[in-house]
């Protein structure tokens, strides 16, 4: 059985963040003290995924490569795939079909942040399922902005609906998806929606109609943040800052995850800390090794 591979969807124009994204990809912008893409990449690393494709626009790819390299500094492998035009989230699976080569996948949206006690275990359970798909429902106050889960009276999932005018529930589908190796083939069978996109909800509906989609609830102990607007980007930065200052720990730190997973050793972690010099981030990495700053 092939190992699960990762996808970070970091394309798009970031038009909701204009004018700040006219010269830089949204996913390269800072969320407090780290580039935005560190957070979704960390989610895949927490799930135990070591081989990941980064989907970017053609003109932004060089900057992503400069920031992330080939991933070896974290004991992982990164592949870069160009998205010629943003034609919907499900397009990610057609673009990565050769990369996945029949393997199951874990995809996370490049502007999503997840945090919570037990998150690695939640992700590991989803990643351990080799057939079908797993997504996560999260209670929101404005479900009309998202893909929404429609439950029947018994609590079973009846349908997934994209941005409904009258949402049947307050549970939105979050931006992390664990799907089996059939995802690219299913994505290729989709027809563009009224807005001309291959909708992720339509792809998930393919799994649901086969009775192979599992929707798990992310409860109150979890945070799911979408950083696609100016306000939500600021909120996410403040959230990360508050947690880190209060707890003295990092949110979305690839070096820490790689070290704890055994993908890099103490010497490699120390070398990463040296790169960041006297910054708070570098000091934190040194602290993981109990090396005086």
Short mmCIF file of C-alpha atoms in Angstrom, two decimals:
data_model
loop_
_atom_site.label_atom_id
_atom_site.label_comp_id
_atom_site.label_asym_id
_atom_site.label_seq_id
_atom_site.Cartn_x
_atom_site.Cartn_y
_atom_site.Cartn_z
CA UNK A 1 0.00 0.00 0.00
CA UNK A 2 1.41 3.36 -1.03
CA UNK A 3 2.19 5.96 1.63
CA UNK A 4 -0.16 8.91 1.86
CA UNK A 5 1.15 12.02 0.14
CA UNK A 6 0.40 15.65 0.88
CA UNK A 7 -0.88 18.60 -1.13
CA UNK A 8 -0.75 22.25 -0.11
CA UNK A 9 -2.89 24.40 -2.39
CA UNK A 10 -1.05 27.72 -2.46
CA UNK A 11 -2.14 29.11 -5.83
CA UNK A 12 -4.78 31.70 -6.55
CA UNK A 13 -4.55 35.46 -6.78
CA UNK A 14 -5.42 36.38 -3.20
CA UNK A 15 -7.76 39.04 -4.60
CA UNK A 16 -9.60 39.48 -1.29
CA UNK A 17 -6.32 40.73 0.18
CA UNK A 18 -5.55 43.27 -2.55
CA UNK A 19 -3.62 45.54 -2.70
CA UNK A 20 -1.16 43.78 -0.34
CA UNK A 21 -1.13 40.63 -2.49
CA UNK A 22 -0.44 42.41 -5.78
CA UNK A 23 3.28 41.79 -5.32
CA UNK A 24 3.40 38.68 -3.14
CA UNK A 25 1.52 35.41 -2.81
CA UNK A 26 -0.99 35.36 0.03
CA UNK A 27 0.55 32.17 1.38
CA UNK A 28 3.95 33.88 1.72
CA UNK A 29 2.60 36.68 3.89
CA UNK A 30 3.32 36.56 7.63
CA UNK A 31 0.88 35.25 10.20
CA UNK A 32 2.51 36.85 13.24
CA UNK A 33 6.09 35.48 13.13
CA UNK A 34 6.02 32.87 10.35
CA UNK A 35 5.06 32.68 6.67
CA UNK A 36 1.46 31.61 6.26
CA UNK A 37 2.41 28.41 4.43
CA UNK A 38 4.27 27.09 7.50
CA UNK A 39 0.93 26.46 9.20
CA UNK A 40 -0.77 24.20 6.61
CA UNK A 41 2.53 22.44 5.89
CA UNK A 42 2.81 21.72 9.62
CA UNK A 43 -0.64 20.13 9.56
CA UNK A 44 0.52 17.59 6.99
CA UNK A 45 3.70 16.95 8.95
CA UNK A 46 1.66 16.35 12.10
CA UNK A 47 -0.30 13.78 10.10
CA UNK A 48 2.98 11.95 9.41
CA UNK A 49 3.12 12.94 5.72
CA UNK A 50 6.67 13.34 4.42
CA UNK A 51 6.16 13.77 0.66
CA UNK A 52 4.19 16.85 -0.30
CA UNK A 53 3.37 18.81 -3.45
CA UNK A 54 3.12 22.61 -3.23
CA UNK A 55 0.75 24.02 -5.86
CA UNK A 56 1.61 27.60 -6.79
CA UNK A 57 0.99 30.14 -9.53
CA UNK A 58 3.70 30.26 -12.23
CA UNK A 59 5.07 33.63 -11.15
CA UNK A 60 5.14 32.86 -7.40
CA UNK A 61 6.85 29.46 -7.56
CA UNK A 62 10.42 30.78 -7.35
CA UNK A 63 9.65 32.55 -4.07
CA UNK A 64 8.19 29.39 -2.56
CA UNK A 65 11.28 27.45 -3.60
CA UNK A 66 13.52 30.09 -2.04
CA UNK A 67 11.59 29.88 1.24
CA UNK A 68 10.98 26.14 1.51
CA UNK A 69 13.63 24.53 -0.67
CA UNK A 70 13.24 20.81 -1.28
CA UNK A 71 12.16 20.13 2.32
CA UNK A 72 15.26 18.18 3.36
CA UNK A 73 15.90 20.63 6.22
CA UNK A 74 12.79 19.12 7.84
CA UNK A 75 13.38 15.55 6.71
CA UNK A 76 10.62 15.75 4.11
CA UNK A 77 10.40 16.00 0.33
CA UNK A 78 8.72 18.91 -1.45
CA UNK A 79 7.63 18.94 -5.09
CA UNK A 80 6.40 22.08 -6.84
CA UNK A 81 3.50 22.04 -9.28
CA UNK A 82 2.22 25.02 -11.26
CA UNK A 83 -1.45 25.98 -11.34
CA UNK A 84 -1.88 27.88 -14.65
CA UNK A 85 -5.23 29.34 -13.56
CA UNK A 86 -7.33 29.03 -10.39
CA UNK A 87 -10.14 26.77 -11.56
CA UNK A 88 -11.42 25.44 -8.25
CA UNK A 89 -10.09 23.53 -5.25
CA UNK A 90 -10.79 20.13 -6.80
CA UNK A 91 -8.44 21.05 -9.65
CA UNK A 92 -5.60 20.32 -7.22
CA UNK A 93 -6.21 16.60 -7.68
CA UNK A 94 -5.98 16.70 -11.47
CA UNK A 95 -2.78 18.76 -11.25
CA UNK A 96 -1.18 16.31 -8.82
CA UNK A 97 -2.37 13.08 -10.45
CA UNK A 98 1.12 12.08 -11.67
CA UNK A 99 2.68 13.10 -8.35
CA UNK A 100 0.18 11.04 -6.34
CA UNK A 101 0.54 8.05 -8.68
CA UNK A 102 -2.40 6.27 -7.08
CA UNK A 103 -1.46 7.08 -3.48
CA UNK A 104 -3.99 8.39 -0.96
CA UNK A 105 -3.57 12.04 -0.11
CA UNK A 106 -4.00 14.68 2.53
CA UNK A 107 -4.71 18.14 1.13
CA UNK A 108 -4.79 21.35 3.11
CA UNK A 109 -5.62 24.83 1.88
CA UNK A 110 -2.65 27.17 2.04
CA UNK A 111 -4.51 29.88 3.95
CA UNK A 112 -5.95 27.66 6.69
CA UNK A 113 -4.62 27.34 10.24
CA UNK A 114 -5.56 24.51 12.60
CA UNK A 115 -4.75 24.26 16.29
CA UNK A 116 -5.91 22.20 19.22
CA UNK A 117 -4.97 19.63 21.81
CA UNK A 118 -5.14 16.19 20.21
CA UNK A 119 -4.84 17.52 16.65
CA UNK A 120 -2.03 15.07 15.69
CA UNK A 121 -4.15 12.14 16.87
CA UNK A 122 -7.21 13.43 15.00
CA UNK A 123 -5.18 13.75 11.81
CA UNK A 124 -3.51 10.36 12.29
CA UNK A 125 -6.89 8.63 12.57
CA UNK A 126 -8.02 10.22 9.33
CA UNK A 127 -4.76 9.38 7.61
CA UNK A 128 -4.90 5.75 8.70
CA UNK A 129 -8.05 5.10 6.66
CA UNK A 130 -6.95 3.73 3.32
CA UNK A 131 -10.32 3.70 1.55
CA UNK A 132 -12.77 6.54 1.01
CA UNK A 133 -12.36 10.01 2.46
CA UNK A 134 -12.41 11.91 5.72
CA UNK A 135 -13.20 15.58 6.20
CA UNK A 136 -13.92 17.63 9.29
CA UNK A 137 -17.01 19.58 10.23
CA UNK A 138 -16.59 22.71 12.34
CA UNK A 139 -19.36 24.80 13.88
CA UNK A 140 -19.40 28.38 12.56
CA UNK A 141 -21.72 31.35 12.99
CA UNK A 142 -21.78 32.14 9.24
CA UNK A 143 -22.15 28.79 7.44
CA UNK A 144 -23.42 30.44 4.27
CA UNK A 145 -19.78 31.31 3.46
CA UNK A 146 -18.70 27.66 3.33
CA UNK A 147 -19.48 24.18 2.16
CA UNK A 148 -22.03 22.97 4.72
CA UNK A 149 -22.92 19.55 6.10
CA UNK A 150 -26.59 18.61 5.92
CA UNK A 151 -27.48 15.99 8.55
CA UNK A 152 -30.63 13.90 8.67
CA UNK A 153 -32.63 13.23 11.85
CA UNK A 154 -30.36 10.31 12.79
CA UNK A 155 -27.21 12.43 12.50
CA UNK A 156 -26.05 10.83 9.25
CA UNK A 157 -24.69 13.07 6.50
CA UNK A 158 -27.42 13.60 3.94
CA UNK A 159 -25.59 16.01 1.63
CA UNK A 160 -22.77 18.53 1.37
CA UNK A 161 -23.87 21.90 -0.02
CA UNK A 162 -21.62 24.68 -1.32
CA UNK A 163 -22.42 28.14 0.14
CA UNK A 164 -26.16 27.56 0.65
CA UNK A 165 -28.44 30.61 0.92
CA UNK A 166 -30.29 28.79 3.72
CA UNK A 167 -27.74 26.58 5.48
CA UNK A 168 -29.21 23.32 6.82
CA UNK A 169 -26.72 23.33 9.70
CA UNK A 170 -23.96 25.43 11.26
CA UNK A 171 -21.27 22.88 10.42
CA UNK A 172 -18.83 23.94 7.72
CA UNK A 173 -16.37 21.64 5.98
CA UNK A 174 -12.85 22.74 6.93
CA UNK A 175 -9.93 23.10 4.53
CA UNK A 176 -8.21 19.76 5.14
CA UNK A 177 -9.19 16.67 3.18
CA UNK A 178 -8.01 13.05 3.43
CA UNK A 179 -8.99 11.16 0.27
CA UNK A 180 -8.02 7.83 -1.23
CA UNK A 181 -6.25 7.24 -4.53
CA UNK A 182 -9.44 7.63 -6.58
CA UNK A 183 -9.59 11.40 -5.97
CA UNK A 184 -7.87 12.48 -9.23
CA UNK A 185 -10.10 10.26 -11.36
CA UNK A 186 -13.19 11.54 -9.59
CA UNK A 187 -11.99 15.14 -9.99
CA UNK A 188 -11.54 14.64 -13.74
CA UNK A 189 -15.17 13.52 -13.98
CA UNK A 190 -16.49 16.78 -12.51
CA UNK A 191 -18.06 19.50 -14.57
CA UNK A 192 -17.37 23.17 -13.76
CA UNK A 193 -19.95 24.81 -11.53
CA UNK A 194 -21.95 27.91 -12.41
CA UNK A 195 -18.95 30.00 -11.37
CA UNK A 196 -16.70 28.00 -13.68
CA UNK A 197 -14.82 26.03 -11.01
CA UNK A 198 -14.25 22.39 -10.09
CA UNK A 199 -15.81 22.49 -6.63
CA UNK A 200 -14.29 20.54 -3.76
CA UNK A 201 -17.77 19.94 -2.36
CA UNK A 202 -18.77 18.28 -5.64
CA UNK A 203 -15.74 15.99 -5.33
CA UNK A 204 -16.62 15.12 -1.74
CA UNK A 205 -20.17 14.39 -2.83
CA UNK A 206 -18.76 11.72 -5.17
CA UNK A 207 -17.35 9.96 -2.11
CA UNK A 208 -20.52 10.49 -0.07
CA UNK A 209 -22.70 8.98 -2.79
CA UNK A 210 -20.50 5.88 -2.62
CA UNK A 211 -21.03 5.81 1.16
CA UNK A 212 -17.28 6.22 1.60
CA UNK A 213 -17.07 9.71 3.12
CA UNK A 214 -16.55 10.15 6.84
CA UNK A 215 -17.29 13.56 8.39
CA UNK A 216 -15.64 13.99 11.78
CA UNK A 217 -16.50 16.90 14.05
CA UNK A 218 -13.81 19.24 15.27
CA UNK A 219 -15.19 20.23 18.64
CA UNK A 220 -14.84 23.30 20.84
CA UNK A 221 -11.26 22.47 21.73
CA UNK A 222 -10.05 23.19 18.20
CA UNK A 223 -9.38 26.39 16.31
CA UNK A 224 -9.85 26.62 12.55
CA UNK A 225 -8.83 29.95 11.06
CA UNK A 226 -9.21 31.09 7.45
CA UNK A 227 -6.79 33.92 6.66
CA UNK A 228 -8.31 35.01 3.37
CA UNK A 229 -9.41 38.52 4.36
CA UNK A 230 -7.62 41.44 5.97
CA UNK A 231 -9.61 41.06 9.17
CA UNK A 232 -9.19 37.28 9.43
CA UNK A 233 -5.45 37.60 8.69
CA UNK A 234 -5.10 40.06 11.57
CA UNK A 235 -7.20 37.84 13.84
CA UNK A 236 -5.03 34.82 13.01
CA UNK A 237 -1.84 36.74 13.78
CA UNK A 238 -3.24 37.89 17.12
CA UNK A 239 -4.39 34.34 17.92
CA UNK A 240 -0.93 32.90 17.25
CA UNK A 241 0.78 35.71 19.17
CA UNK A 242 -1.45 35.27 22.21
CA UNK A 243 -0.92 31.51 22.35
CA UNK A 244 2.82 31.71 21.89
CA UNK A 245 3.35 34.45 24.45
CA UNK A 246 1.09 32.81 27.03
CA UNK A 247 2.39 29.25 26.63
CA UNK A 248 5.95 29.82 25.49
CA UNK A 249 5.45 27.36 22.64
CA UNK A 250 5.29 27.73 18.87
CA UNK A 251 2.27 27.22 16.62
CA UNK A 252 3.09 25.79 13.19
CA UNK A 253 6.82 25.15 13.68
CA UNK A 254 8.10 22.65 11.08
CA UNK A 255 11.48 22.23 12.79
CA UNK A 256 9.89 21.22 16.08
CA UNK A 257 7.55 18.73 14.41
CA UNK A 258 10.38 17.22 12.35
CA UNK A 259 12.54 16.88 15.46
CA UNK A 260 9.76 15.27 17.50
CA UNK A 261 8.93 12.91 14.62
CA UNK A 262 12.59 11.82 14.45
CA UNK A 263 12.97 13.12 10.89
CA UNK A 264 15.89 15.40 11.87
CA UNK A 265 18.38 14.99 14.70
CA UNK A 266 19.69 17.43 17.31
CA UNK A 267 22.60 18.51 15.10
CA UNK A 268 20.27 19.35 12.23
CA UNK A 269 17.91 21.22 14.54
CA UNK A 270 20.83 23.24 15.94
CA UNK A 271 21.89 24.13 12.40
CA UNK A 272 18.38 25.41 11.68
CA UNK A 273 18.46 27.48 14.88
CA UNK A 274 21.73 29.07 13.77
CA UNK A 275 20.12 30.22 10.53
CA UNK A 276 17.59 32.27 12.49
CA UNK A 277 20.25 33.90 14.64
CA UNK A 278 19.05 35.92 17.61
CA UNK A 279 15.41 36.01 16.55
CA UNK A 280 12.76 34.68 18.93
CA UNK A 281 12.23 31.79 16.51
CA UNK A 282 15.89 30.82 16.63
CA UNK A 283 15.89 31.10 20.42
CA UNK A 284 12.89 28.80 20.59
CA UNK A 285 14.61 26.15 18.48
CA UNK A 286 17.70 26.34 20.67
CA UNK A 287 15.45 25.96 23.68
CA UNK A 288 14.22 22.64 22.32
CA UNK A 289 17.78 21.43 22.69
CA UNK A 290 18.29 23.08 26.11
CA UNK A 291 21.12 25.09 24.60
CA UNK A 292 21.65 28.50 26.26
CA UNK A 293 20.77 31.44 24.03
#
